[in-house]
PDB file of C-alpha atoms in Angstrom:
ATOM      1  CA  UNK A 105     120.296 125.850 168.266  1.00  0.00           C
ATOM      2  CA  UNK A 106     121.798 123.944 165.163  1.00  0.00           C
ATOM      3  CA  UNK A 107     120.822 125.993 162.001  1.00  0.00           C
ATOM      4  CA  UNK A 108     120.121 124.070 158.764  1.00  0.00           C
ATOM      5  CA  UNK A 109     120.205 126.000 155.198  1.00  0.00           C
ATOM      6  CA  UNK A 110     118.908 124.478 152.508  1.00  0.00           C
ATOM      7  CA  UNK A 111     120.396 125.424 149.240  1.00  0.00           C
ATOM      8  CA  UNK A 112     119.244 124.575 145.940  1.00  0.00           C
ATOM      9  CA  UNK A 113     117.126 125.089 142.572  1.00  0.00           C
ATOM     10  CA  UNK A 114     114.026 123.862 141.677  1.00  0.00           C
ATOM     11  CA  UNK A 115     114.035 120.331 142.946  1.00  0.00           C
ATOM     12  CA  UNK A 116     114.648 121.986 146.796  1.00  0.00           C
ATOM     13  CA  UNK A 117     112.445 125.398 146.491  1.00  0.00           C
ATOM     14  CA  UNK A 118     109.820 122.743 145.277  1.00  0.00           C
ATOM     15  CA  UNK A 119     106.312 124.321 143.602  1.00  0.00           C
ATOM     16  CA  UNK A 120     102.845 124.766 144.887  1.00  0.00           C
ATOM     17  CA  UNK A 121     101.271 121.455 146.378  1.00  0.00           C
ATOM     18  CA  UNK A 122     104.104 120.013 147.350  1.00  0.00           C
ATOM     19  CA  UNK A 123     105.744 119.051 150.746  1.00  0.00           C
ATOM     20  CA  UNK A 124     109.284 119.473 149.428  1.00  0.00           C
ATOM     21  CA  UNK A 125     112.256 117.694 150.646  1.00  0.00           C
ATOM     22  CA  UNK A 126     112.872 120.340 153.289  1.00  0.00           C
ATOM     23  CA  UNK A 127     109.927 119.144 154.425  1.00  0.00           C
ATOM     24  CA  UNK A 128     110.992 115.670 154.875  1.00  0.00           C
ATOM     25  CA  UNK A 129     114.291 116.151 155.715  1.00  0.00           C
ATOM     26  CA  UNK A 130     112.771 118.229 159.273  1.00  0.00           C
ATOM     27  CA  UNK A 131     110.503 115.798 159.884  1.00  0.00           C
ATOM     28  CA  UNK A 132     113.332 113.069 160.257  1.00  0.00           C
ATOM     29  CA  UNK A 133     115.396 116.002 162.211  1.00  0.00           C
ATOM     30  CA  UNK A 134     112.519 117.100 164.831  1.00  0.00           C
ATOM     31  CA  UNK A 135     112.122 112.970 165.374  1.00  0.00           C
ATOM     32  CA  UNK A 136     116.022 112.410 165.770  1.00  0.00           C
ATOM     33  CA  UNK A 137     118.079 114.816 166.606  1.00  0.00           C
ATOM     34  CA  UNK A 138     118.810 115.333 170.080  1.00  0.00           C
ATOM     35  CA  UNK A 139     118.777 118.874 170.661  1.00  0.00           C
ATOM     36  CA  UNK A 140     116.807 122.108 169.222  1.00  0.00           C
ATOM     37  CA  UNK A 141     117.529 123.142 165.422  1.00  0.00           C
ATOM     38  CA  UNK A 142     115.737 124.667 162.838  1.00  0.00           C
ATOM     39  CA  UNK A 143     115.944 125.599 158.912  1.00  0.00           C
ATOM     40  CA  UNK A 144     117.179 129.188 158.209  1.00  0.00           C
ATOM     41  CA  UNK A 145     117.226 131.240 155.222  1.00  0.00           C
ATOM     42  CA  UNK A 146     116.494 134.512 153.051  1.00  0.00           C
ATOM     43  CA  UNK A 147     113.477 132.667 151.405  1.00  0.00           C
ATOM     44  CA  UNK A 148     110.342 130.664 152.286  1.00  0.00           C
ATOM     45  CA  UNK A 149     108.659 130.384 149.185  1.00  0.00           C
ATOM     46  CA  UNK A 150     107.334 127.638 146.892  1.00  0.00           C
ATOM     47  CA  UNK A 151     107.612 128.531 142.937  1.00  0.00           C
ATOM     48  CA  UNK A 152     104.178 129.216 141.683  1.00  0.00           C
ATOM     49  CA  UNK A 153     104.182 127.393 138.159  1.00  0.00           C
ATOM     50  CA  UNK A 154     100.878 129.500 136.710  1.00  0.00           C
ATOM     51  CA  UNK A 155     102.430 132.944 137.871  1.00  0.00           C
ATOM     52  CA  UNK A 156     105.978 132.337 136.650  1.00  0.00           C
ATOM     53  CA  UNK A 157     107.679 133.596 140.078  1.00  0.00           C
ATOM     54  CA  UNK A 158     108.279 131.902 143.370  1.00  0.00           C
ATOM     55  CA  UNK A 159     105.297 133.777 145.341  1.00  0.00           C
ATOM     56  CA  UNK A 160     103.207 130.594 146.517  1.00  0.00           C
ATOM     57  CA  UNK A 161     102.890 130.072 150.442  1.00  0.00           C
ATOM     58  CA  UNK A 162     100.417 126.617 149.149  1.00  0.00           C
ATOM     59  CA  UNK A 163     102.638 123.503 150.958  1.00  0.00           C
ATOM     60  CA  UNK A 164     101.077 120.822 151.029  1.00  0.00           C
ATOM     61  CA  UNK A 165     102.172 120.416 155.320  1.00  0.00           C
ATOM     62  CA  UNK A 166     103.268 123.967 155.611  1.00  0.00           C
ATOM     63  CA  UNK A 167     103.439 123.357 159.459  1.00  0.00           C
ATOM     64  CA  UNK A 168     107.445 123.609 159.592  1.00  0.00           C
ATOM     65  CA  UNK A 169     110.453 125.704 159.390  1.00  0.00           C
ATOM     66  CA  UNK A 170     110.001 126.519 155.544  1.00  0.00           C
ATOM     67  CA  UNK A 171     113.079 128.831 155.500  1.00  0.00           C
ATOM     68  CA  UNK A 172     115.782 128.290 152.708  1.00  0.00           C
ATOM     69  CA  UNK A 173     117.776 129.706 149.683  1.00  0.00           C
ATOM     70  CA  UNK A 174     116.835 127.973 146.640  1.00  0.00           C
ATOM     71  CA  UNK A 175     115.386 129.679 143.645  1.00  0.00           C
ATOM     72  CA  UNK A 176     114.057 128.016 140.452  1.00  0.00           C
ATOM     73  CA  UNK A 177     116.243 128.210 137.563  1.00  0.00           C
ATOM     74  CA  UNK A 178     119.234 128.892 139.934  1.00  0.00           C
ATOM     75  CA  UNK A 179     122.583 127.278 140.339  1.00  0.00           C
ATOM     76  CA  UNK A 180     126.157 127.661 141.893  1.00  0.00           C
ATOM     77  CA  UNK A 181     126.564 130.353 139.765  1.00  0.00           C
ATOM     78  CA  UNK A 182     123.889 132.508 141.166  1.00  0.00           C
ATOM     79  CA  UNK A 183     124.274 130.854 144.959  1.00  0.00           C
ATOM     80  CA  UNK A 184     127.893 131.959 145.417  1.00  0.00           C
ATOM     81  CA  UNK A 185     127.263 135.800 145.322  1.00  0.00           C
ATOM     82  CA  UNK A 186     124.149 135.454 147.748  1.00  0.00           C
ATOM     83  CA  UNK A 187     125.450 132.725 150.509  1.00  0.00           C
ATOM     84  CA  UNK A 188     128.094 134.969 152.062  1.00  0.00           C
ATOM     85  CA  UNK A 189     124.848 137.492 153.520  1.00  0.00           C
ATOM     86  CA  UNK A 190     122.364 134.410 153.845  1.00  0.00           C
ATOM     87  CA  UNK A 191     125.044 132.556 155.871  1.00  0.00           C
ATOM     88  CA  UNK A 192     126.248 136.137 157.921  1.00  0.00           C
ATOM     89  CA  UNK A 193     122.242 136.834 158.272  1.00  0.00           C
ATOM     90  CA  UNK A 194     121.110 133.450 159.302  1.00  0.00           C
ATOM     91  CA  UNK A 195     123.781 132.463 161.252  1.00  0.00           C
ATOM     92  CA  UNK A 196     123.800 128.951 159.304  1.00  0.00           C
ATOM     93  CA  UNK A 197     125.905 126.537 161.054  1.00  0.00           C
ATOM     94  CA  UNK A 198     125.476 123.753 158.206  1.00  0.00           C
ATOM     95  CA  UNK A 199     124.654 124.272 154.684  1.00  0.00           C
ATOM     96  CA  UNK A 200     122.364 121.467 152.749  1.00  0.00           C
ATOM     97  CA  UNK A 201     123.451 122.245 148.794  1.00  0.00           C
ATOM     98  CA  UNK A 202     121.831 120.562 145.714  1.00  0.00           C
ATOM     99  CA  UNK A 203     122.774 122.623 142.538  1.00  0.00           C
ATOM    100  CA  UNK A 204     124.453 122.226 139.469  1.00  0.00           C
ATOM    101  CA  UNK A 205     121.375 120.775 137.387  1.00  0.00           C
ATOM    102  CA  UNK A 206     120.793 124.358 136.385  1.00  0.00           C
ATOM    103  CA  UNK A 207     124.478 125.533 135.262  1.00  0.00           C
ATOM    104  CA  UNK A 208     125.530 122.646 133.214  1.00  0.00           C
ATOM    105  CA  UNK A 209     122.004 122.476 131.483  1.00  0.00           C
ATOM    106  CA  UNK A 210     122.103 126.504 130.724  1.00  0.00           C
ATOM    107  CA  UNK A 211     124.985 128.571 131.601  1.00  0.00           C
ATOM    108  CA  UNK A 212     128.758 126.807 131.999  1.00  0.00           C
ATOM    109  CA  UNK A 213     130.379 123.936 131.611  1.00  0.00           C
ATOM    110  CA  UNK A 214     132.028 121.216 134.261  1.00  0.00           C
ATOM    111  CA  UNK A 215     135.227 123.495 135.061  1.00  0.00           C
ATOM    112  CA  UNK A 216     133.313 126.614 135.128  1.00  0.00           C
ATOM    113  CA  UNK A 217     130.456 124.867 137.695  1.00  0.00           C
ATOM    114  CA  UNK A 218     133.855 124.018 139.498  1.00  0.00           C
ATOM    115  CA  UNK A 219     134.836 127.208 139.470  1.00  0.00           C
ATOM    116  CA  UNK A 220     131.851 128.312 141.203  1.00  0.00           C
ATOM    117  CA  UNK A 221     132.109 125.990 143.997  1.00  0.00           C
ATOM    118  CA  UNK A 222     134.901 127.186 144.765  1.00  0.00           C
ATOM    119  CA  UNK A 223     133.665 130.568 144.989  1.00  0.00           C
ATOM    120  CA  UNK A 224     130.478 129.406 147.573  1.00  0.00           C
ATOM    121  CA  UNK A 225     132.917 128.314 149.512  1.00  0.00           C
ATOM    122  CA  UNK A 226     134.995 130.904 150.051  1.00  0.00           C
ATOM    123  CA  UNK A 227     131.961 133.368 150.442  1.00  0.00           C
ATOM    124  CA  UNK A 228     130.269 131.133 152.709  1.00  0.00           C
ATOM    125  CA  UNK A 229     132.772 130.767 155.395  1.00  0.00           C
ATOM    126  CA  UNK A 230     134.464 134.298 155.123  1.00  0.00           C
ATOM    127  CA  UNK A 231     130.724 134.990 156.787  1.00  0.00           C
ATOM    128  CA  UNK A 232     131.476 131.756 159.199  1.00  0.00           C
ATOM    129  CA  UNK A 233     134.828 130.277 159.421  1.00  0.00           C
ATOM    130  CA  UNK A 234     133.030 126.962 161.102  1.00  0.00           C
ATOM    131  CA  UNK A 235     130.168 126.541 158.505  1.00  0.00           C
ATOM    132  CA  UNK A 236     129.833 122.894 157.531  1.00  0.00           C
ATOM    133  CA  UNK A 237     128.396 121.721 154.337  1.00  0.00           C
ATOM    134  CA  UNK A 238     126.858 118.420 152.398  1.00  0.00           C
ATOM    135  CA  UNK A 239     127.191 118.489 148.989  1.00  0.00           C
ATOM    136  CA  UNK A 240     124.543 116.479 146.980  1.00  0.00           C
ATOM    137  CA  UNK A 241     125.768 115.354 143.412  1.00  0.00           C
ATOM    138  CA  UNK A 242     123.751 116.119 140.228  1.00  0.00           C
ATOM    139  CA  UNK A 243     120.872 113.379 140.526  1.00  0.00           C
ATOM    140  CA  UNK A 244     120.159 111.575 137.298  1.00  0.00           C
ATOM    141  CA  UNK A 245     117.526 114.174 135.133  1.00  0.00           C
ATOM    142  CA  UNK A 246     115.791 112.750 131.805  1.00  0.00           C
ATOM    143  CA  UNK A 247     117.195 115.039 129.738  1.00  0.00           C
ATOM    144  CA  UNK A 248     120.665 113.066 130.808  1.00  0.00           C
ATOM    145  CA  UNK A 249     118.766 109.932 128.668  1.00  0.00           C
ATOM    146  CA  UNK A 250     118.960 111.194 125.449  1.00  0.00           C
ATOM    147  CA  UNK A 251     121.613 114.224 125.505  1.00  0.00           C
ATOM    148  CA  UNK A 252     124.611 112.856 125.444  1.00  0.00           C
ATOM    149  CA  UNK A 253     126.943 115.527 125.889  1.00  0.00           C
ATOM    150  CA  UNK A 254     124.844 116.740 128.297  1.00  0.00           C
ATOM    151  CA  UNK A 255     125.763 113.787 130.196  1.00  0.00           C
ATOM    152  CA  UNK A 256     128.601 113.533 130.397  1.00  0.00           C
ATOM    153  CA  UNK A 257     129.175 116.924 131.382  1.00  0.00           C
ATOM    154  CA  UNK A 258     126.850 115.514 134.179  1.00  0.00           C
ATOM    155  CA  UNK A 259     129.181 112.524 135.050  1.00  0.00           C
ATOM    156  CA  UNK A 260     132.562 115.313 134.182  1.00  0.00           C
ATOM    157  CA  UNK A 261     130.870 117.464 137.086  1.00  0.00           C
ATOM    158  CA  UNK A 262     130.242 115.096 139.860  1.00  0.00           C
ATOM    159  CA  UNK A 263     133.703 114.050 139.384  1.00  0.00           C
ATOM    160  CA  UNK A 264     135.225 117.205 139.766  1.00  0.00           C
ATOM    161  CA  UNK A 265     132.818 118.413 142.975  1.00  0.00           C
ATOM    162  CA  UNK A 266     134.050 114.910 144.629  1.00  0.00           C
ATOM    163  CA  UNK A 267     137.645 116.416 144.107  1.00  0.00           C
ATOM    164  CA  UNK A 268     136.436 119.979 145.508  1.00  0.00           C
ATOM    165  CA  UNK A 269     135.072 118.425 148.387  1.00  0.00           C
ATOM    166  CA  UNK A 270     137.924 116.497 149.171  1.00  0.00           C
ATOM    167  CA  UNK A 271     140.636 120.002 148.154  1.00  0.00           C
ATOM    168  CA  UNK A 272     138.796 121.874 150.153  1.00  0.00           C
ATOM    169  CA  UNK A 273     137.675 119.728 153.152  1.00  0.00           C
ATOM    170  CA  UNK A 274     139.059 121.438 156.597  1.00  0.00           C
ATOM    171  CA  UNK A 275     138.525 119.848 160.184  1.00  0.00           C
ATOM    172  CA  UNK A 276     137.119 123.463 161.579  1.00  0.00           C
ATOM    173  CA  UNK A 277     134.891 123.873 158.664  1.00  0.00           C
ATOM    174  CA  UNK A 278     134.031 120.400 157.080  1.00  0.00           C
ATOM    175  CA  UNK A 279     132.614 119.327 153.621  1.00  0.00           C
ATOM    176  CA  UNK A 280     130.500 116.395 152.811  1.00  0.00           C
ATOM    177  CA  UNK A 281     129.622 114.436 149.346  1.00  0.00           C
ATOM    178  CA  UNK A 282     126.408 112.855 149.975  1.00  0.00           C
ATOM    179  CA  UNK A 283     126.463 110.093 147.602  1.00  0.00           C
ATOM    180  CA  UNK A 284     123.743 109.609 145.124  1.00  0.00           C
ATOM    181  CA  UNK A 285     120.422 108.054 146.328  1.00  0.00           C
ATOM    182  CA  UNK A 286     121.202 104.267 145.067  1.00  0.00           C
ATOM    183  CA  UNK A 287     117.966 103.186 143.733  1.00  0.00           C
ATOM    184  CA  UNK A 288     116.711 107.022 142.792  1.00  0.00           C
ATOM    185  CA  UNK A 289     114.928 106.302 139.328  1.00  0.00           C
ATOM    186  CA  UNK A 290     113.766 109.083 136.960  1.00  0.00           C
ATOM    187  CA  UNK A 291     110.074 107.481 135.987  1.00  0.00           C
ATOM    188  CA  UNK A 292     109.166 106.823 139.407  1.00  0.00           C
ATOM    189  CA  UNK A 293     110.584 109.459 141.991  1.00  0.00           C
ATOM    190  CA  UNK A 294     110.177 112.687 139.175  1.00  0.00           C
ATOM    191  CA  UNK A 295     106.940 113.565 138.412  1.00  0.00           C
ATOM    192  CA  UNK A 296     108.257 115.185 134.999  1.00  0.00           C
ATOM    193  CA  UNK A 297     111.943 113.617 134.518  1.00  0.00           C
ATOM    194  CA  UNK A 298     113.097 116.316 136.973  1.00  0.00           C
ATOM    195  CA  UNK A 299     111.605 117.268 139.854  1.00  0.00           C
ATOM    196  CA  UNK A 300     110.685 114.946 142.952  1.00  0.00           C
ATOM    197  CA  UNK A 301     107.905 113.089 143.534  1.00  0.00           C
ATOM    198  CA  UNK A 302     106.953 112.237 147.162  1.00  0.00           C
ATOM    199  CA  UNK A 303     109.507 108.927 146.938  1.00  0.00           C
ATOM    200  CA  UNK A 304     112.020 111.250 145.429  1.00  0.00           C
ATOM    201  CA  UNK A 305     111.660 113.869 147.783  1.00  0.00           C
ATOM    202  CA  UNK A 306     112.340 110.929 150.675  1.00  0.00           C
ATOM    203  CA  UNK A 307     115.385 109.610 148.986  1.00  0.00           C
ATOM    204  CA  UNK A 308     116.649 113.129 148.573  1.00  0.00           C
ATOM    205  CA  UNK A 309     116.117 113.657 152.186  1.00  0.00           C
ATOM    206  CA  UNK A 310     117.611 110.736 152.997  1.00  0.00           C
ATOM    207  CA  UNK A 311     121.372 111.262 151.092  1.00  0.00           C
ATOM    208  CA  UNK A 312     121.674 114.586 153.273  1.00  0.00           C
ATOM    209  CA  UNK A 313     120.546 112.845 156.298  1.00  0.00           C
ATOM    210  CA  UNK A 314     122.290 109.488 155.740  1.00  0.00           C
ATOM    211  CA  UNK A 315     125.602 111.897 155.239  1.00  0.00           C
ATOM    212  CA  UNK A 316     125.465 113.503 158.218  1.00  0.00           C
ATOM    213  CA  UNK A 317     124.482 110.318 160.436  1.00  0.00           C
ATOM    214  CA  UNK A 318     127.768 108.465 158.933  1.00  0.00           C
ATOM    215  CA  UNK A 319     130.302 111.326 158.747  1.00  0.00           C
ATOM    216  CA  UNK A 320     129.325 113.372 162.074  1.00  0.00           C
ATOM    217  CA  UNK A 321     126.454 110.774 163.832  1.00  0.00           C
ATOM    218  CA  UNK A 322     124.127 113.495 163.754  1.00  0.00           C
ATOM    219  CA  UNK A 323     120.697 112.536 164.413  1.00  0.00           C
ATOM    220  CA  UNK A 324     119.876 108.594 163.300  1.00  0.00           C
ATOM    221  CA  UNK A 325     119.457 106.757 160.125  1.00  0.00           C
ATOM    222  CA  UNK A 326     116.853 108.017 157.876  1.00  0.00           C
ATOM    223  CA  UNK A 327     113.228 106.492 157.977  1.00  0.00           C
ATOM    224  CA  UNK A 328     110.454 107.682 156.193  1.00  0.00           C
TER     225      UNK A 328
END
């Protein structure tokens, strides 16, 4: 059994209604990959936007593995001291990671974000010296139009988490950059300059996937 663990913020946790790119990403998975897997984690929930807390079972197709660590308003800063247990617990064997949105927008800079990186890492495989990972970059976010600094602390980060990758990159426990989804556009696959829309959540689904297919031909190609 190959165990998947989504990691992220709000754009992977997802809120009520929605199918989530969890979602997606097992439905191309349970079509294409030759063997059984599944998504693991601490967490199932969707964020409930009216309550203010991630208590909402309301998927819109809740009929898969729904498992995962992401939490709304959460980043690398608050991932690193939680994967070392999730990944001991769940017995992840590859780790699916979108954060960074979250800490450069709130809590530290590019170097800091870094910093934290590094410290998932080193939590996540003193639970499992083997784990795998694919990194997605910070995707573009509308605040990125008209904050400048904001920006390029955007651009700053990505730069520096292709460099981590590549540092830190070992053949018994491999890391992945996904690269960004190519024609991913902020008016038409957000629904509010941030998080996905359906298309969105497809071409989010598809970097991880499309990673994985090229680096370790796992599963096929990505088709919605």
């Amino acid at each position: 059994m190959l165990r998947f663990m989504p990691v992220g913020d709000s754009m992977t946790i997802g809120s009520a209604g929605e199918h989530t790119w969890r979602y997606r990403l097992w439905q191309h998975l349970s079509r294409s990959y030759g063997g059984p897997c599944t998504l693991v984690g601490p967490r199932e929930t969707l964020y409930d936007k009216l309550a203010e807390a991630p208590e909402s079972y309301a998927y819109a197709e809740p009929d898969f593995p729904r498992a995962h660590l992401a939490g709304w308003g959460e980043g690398w800063l608050h991932m690193a001291p939680l994967i070392g247990e999730a990944v001991r617990k769940y017995r992840a064997d590859i780790l699916l990671v979108s954060l960074g949105l979250i800490d450069l927008g709130f809590y530290t800079n590019a170097e800091q974000t870094a910093d934290n990186v590094r410290a998932f890492v080193a939590e996540a495989r003193a639970a499992n010296r083997r784990v795998r990972m694919v990194w997605l970059p910070v995707i573009p976010n509308v605040r990125a139009e008209t904050d400048a600094p904001f920006a390029d602390e955007v651009a700053r980060f990505n730069e520096l988490l292709a460099k981590t990758a590549a540092d830190l990159d070992e053949p018994g426990s491999p890391i992945l950059l996904a690269s960004l989804p190519p024609s991913y556009a902020v008016h038409t696959d957000t629904y509010d300059g941030t998080h996905p829309s359906a298309s969105g959540e497809h071409k989010i689904a598809a970097a991880f996937a499309e990673a994985m297919y090229q680096a370790w031909d796992l599963a096929e190609p990505y088709e919605e």
